[in-house]
Tab-separated table of C-alpha atoms and ligand atoms in Angstrom:
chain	number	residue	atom	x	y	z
A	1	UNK	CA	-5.706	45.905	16.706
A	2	UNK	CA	-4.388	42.212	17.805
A	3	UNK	CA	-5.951	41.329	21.270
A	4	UNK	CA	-4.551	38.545	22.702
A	5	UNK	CA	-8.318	36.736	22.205
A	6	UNK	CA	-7.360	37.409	18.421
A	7	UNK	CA	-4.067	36.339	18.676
A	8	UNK	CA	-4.896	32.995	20.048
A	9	UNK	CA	-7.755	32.367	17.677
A	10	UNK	CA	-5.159	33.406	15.006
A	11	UNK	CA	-2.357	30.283	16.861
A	12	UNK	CA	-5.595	28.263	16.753
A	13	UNK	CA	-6.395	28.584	13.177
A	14	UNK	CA	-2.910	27.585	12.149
A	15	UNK	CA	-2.974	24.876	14.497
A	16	UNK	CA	-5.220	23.368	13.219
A	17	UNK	CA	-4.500	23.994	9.981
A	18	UNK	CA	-1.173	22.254	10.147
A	19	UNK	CA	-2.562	19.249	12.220
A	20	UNK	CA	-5.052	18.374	9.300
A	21	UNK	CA	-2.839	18.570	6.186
A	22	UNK	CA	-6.154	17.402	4.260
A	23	UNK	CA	-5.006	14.667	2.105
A	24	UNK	CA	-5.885	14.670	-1.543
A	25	UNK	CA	-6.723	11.678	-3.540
A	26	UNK	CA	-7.038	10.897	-7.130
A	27	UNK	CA	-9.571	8.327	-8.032
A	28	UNK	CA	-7.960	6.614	-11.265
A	29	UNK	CA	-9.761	3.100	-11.144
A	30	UNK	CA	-8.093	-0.086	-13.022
A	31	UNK	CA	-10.034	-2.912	-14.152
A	32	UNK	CA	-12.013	-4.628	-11.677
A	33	UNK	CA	-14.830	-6.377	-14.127
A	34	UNK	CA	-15.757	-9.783	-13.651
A	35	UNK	CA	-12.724	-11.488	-14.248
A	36	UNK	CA	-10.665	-9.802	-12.061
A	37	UNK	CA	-13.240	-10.533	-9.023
A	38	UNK	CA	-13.282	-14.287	-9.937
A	39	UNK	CA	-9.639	-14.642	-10.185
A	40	UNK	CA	-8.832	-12.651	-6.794
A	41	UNK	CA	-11.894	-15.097	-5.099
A	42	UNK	CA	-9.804	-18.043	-6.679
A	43	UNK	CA	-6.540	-16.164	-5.290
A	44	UNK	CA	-7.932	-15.770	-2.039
A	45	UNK	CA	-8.875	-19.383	-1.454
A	46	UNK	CA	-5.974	-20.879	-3.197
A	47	UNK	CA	-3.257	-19.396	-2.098
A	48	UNK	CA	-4.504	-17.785	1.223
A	49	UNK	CA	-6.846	-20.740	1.878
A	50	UNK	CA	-9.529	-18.154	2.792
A	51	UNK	CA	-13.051	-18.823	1.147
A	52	UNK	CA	-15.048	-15.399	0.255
A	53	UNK	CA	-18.238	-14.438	-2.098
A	54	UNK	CA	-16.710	-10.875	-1.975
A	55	UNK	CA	-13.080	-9.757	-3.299
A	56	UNK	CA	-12.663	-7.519	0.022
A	57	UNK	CA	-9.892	-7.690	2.223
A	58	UNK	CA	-9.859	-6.609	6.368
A	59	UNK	CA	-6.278	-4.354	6.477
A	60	UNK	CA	-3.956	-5.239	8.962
A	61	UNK	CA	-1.120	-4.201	7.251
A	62	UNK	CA	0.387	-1.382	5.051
A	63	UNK	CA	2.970	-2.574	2.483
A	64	UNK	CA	5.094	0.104	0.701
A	65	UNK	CA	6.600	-0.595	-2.811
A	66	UNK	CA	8.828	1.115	-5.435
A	67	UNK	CA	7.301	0.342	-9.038
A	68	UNK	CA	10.839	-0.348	-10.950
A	69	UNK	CA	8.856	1.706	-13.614
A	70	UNK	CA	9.960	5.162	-14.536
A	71	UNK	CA	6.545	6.412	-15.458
A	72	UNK	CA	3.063	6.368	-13.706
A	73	UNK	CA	1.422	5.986	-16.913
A	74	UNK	CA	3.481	2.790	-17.391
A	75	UNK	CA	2.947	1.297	-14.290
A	76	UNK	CA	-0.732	2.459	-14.128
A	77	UNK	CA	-0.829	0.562	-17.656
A	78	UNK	CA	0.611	-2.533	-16.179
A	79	UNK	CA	-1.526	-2.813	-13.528
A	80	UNK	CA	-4.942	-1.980	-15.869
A	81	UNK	CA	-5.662	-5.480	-17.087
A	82	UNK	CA	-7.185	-8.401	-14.639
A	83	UNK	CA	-4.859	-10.734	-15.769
A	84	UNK	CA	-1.311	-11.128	-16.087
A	85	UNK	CA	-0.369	-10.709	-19.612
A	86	UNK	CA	0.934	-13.953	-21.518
A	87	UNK	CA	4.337	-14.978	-21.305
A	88	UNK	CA	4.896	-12.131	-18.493
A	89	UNK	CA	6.361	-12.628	-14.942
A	90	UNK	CA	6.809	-16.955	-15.304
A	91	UNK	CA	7.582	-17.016	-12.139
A	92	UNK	CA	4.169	-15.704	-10.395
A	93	UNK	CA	1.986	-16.773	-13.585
A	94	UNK	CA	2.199	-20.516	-12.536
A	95	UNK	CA	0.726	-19.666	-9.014
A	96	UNK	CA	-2.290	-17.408	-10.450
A	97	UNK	CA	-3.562	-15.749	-13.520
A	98	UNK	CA	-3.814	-12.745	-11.738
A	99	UNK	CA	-2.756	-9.601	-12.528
A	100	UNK	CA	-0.548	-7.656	-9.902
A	101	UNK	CA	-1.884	-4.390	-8.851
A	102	UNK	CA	-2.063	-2.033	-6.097
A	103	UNK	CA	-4.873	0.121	-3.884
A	104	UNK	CA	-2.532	3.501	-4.253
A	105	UNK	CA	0.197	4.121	-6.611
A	106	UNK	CA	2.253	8.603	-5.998
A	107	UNK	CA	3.497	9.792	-8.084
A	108	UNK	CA	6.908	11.321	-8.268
A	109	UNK	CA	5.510	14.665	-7.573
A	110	UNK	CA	3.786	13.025	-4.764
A	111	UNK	CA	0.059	12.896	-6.223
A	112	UNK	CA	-1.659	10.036	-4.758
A	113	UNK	CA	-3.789	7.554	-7.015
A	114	UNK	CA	-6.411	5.415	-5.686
A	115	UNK	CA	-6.748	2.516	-8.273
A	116	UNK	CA	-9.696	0.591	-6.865
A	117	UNK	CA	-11.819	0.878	-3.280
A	118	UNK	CA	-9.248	0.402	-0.162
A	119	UNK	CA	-10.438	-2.776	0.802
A	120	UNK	CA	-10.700	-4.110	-2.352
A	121	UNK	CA	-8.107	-7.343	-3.073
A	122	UNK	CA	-4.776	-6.468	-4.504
A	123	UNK	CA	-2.171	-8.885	-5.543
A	124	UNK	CA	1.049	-6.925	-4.241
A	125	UNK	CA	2.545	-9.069	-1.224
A	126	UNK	CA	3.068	-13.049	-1.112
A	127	UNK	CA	1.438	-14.702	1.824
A	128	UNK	CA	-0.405	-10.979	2.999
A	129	UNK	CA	-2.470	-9.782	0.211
A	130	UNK	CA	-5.752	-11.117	2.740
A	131	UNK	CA	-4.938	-8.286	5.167
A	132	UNK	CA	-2.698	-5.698	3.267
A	133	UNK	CA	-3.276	-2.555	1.256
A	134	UNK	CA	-0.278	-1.810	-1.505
A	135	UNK	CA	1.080	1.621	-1.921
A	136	UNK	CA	3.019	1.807	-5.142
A	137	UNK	CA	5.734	4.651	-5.285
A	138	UNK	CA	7.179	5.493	-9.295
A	139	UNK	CA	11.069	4.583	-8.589
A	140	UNK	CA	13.679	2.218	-8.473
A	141	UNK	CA	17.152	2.073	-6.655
A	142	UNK	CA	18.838	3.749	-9.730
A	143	UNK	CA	15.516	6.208	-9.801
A	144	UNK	CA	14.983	6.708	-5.921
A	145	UNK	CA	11.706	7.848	-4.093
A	146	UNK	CA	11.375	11.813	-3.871
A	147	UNK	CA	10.747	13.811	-0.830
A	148	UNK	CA	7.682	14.392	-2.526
A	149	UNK	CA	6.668	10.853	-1.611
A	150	UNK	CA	7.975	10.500	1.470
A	151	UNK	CA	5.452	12.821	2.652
A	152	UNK	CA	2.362	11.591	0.825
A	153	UNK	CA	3.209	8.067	1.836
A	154	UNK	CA	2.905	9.975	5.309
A	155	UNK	CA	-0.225	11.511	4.613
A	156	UNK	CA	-1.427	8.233	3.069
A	157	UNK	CA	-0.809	6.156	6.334
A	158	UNK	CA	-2.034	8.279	8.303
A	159	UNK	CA	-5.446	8.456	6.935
A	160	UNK	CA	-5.508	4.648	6.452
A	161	UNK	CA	-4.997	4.634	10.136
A	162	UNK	CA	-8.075	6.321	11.229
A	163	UNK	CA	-9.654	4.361	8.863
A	164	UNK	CA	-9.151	0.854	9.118
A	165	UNK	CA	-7.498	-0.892	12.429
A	166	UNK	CA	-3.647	-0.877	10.717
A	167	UNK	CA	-1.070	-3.024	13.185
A	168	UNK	CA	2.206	-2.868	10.501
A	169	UNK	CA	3.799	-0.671	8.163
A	170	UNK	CA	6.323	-2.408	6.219
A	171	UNK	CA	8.316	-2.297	3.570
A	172	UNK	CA	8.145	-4.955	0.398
A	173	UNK	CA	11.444	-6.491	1.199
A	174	UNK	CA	10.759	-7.732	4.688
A	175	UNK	CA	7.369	-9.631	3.699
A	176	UNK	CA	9.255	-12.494	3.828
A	177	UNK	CA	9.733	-12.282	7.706
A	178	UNK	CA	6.656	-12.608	8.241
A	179	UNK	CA	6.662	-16.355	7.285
A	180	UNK	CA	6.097	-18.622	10.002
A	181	UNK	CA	4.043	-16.147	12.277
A	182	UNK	CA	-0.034	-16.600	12.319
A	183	UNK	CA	-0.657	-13.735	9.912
A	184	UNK	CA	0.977	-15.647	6.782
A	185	UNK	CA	-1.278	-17.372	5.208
A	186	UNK	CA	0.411	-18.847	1.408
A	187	UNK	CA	-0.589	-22.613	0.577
A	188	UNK	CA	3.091	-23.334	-1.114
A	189	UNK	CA	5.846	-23.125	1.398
A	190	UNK	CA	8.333	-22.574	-1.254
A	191	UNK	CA	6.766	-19.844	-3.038
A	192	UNK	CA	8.714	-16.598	-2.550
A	193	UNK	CA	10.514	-14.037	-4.556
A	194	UNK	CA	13.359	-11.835	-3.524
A	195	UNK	CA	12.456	-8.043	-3.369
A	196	UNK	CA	14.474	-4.478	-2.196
A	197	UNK	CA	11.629	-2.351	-2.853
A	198	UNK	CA	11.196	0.248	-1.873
A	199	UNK	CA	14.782	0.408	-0.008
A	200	UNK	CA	15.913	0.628	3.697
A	201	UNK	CA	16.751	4.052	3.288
A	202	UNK	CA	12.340	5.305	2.868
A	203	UNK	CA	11.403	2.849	5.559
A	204	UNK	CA	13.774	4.123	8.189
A	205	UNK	CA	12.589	7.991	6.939
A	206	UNK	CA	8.660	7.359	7.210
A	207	UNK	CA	9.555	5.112	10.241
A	208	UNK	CA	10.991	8.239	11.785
A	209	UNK	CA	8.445	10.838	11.024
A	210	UNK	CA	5.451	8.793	12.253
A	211	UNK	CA	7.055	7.318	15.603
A	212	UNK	CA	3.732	8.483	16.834
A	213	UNK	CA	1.518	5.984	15.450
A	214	UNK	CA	3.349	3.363	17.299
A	215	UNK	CA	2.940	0.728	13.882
A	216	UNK	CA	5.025	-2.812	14.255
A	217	UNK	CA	7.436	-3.541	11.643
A	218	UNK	CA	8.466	-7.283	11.055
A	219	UNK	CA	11.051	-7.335	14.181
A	220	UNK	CA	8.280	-6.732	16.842
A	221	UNK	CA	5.129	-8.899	15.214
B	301	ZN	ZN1	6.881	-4.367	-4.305
């Protein structure tokens, strides 16, 4: 028989159930040997003018990315190696040797990859990489993000948040508006490149379904 005591323990259960959507990650770690520690210490001082003994980063700020790759396995590939390969990507080689990379990289079917420790140094974000952690989504504008996604990214934040005191949540293309305020920190005024990822369209989405959190974006920092 259903008493009302077992009814509410019943409303309780499922409360809670649905309140802690546990959150699965994937540990799939990338290279981080030796060379990829010296050349993010070398990043870190020469670009962000911050000198460390440790490649660690305090997170501030949660950057979300589309990978232009149609594959994880290709992206996951890219990222792999501590240095950039020769002859790749002219235009960021000059600054640094280092490879680009991310902490997290879903899947299309919305399985979440952790590539390295969270507060390990990516480079993912001009002028923010010191404070930011990099979540890497497989799509493009001709491949977009899937719902799929949309809620891990969700999931993803929202653990980051209780873990680590998080301020932003932005999306690639409006690191640039963060020039000119205290938390930029990039040695070479000029040294930019132009970005969509990962398109208004998933910021204004996630934006809406964690109002809660009460994150900045670039307007309010
Ligand atoms: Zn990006």
């Amino acid at each position: 028989m259903l008493t009302k005591f077992n009814l509410f323990f019943l409303l309780l259960i499922s409360y809670v159930t649905v309140q802690a959507q546990q959150i699965k990650i994937v540990d799939k770690p990338i290279s981080y040997d030796s060379t990829r520690i010296k050349l993010s210490l070398q990043y870190l001082k020469e670009r962000h003018g911050i000198t460390q003994t440790a490649p660690t980063i305090t997170p501030k700020i949660i950057v979300l990315h589309w990978t232009a790759a149609k594959t994880f396995s290709s992206t996951f590939n890219a990222f792999y190696p501590a240095k950039l390969p020769n002859g790749d990507r002219k235009d960021i080689a000059q600054v640094s040797a280092l490879n680009t990379s991310s902490q997290f990289l879903i899947d299309r079917d919305g399985t979440i990859y952790r590539l390295m420790p969270e507060n390990y140094f990516a480079r993912h974000v001009i002028g923010l990489n010191y404070c930011a952690i990099g979540v890497e989504n497989v799509g493009s504008a001709d491949f977009p993000l899937t719902d799929a996604q949309l809620k891990a990214n969700e999931l993803l934040v929202r653990y980051l948040c209780k873990k680590y005191n998080i301020e932003y949540l932005i999306g690639h293309y409006e690191y640039a508006k963060f020039k000119n305020t205290p938390l930029w920190k990039e040695t070479d005024p000029n040294y930019l490149t132009g970005k969509n990822d990962p398109g208004a369209d998933f910021m204004l989405n996630i934006r809406n379904n964690m109002k809660d959190l009460k994150l900045k974006g670039v307007s309010n920092n």
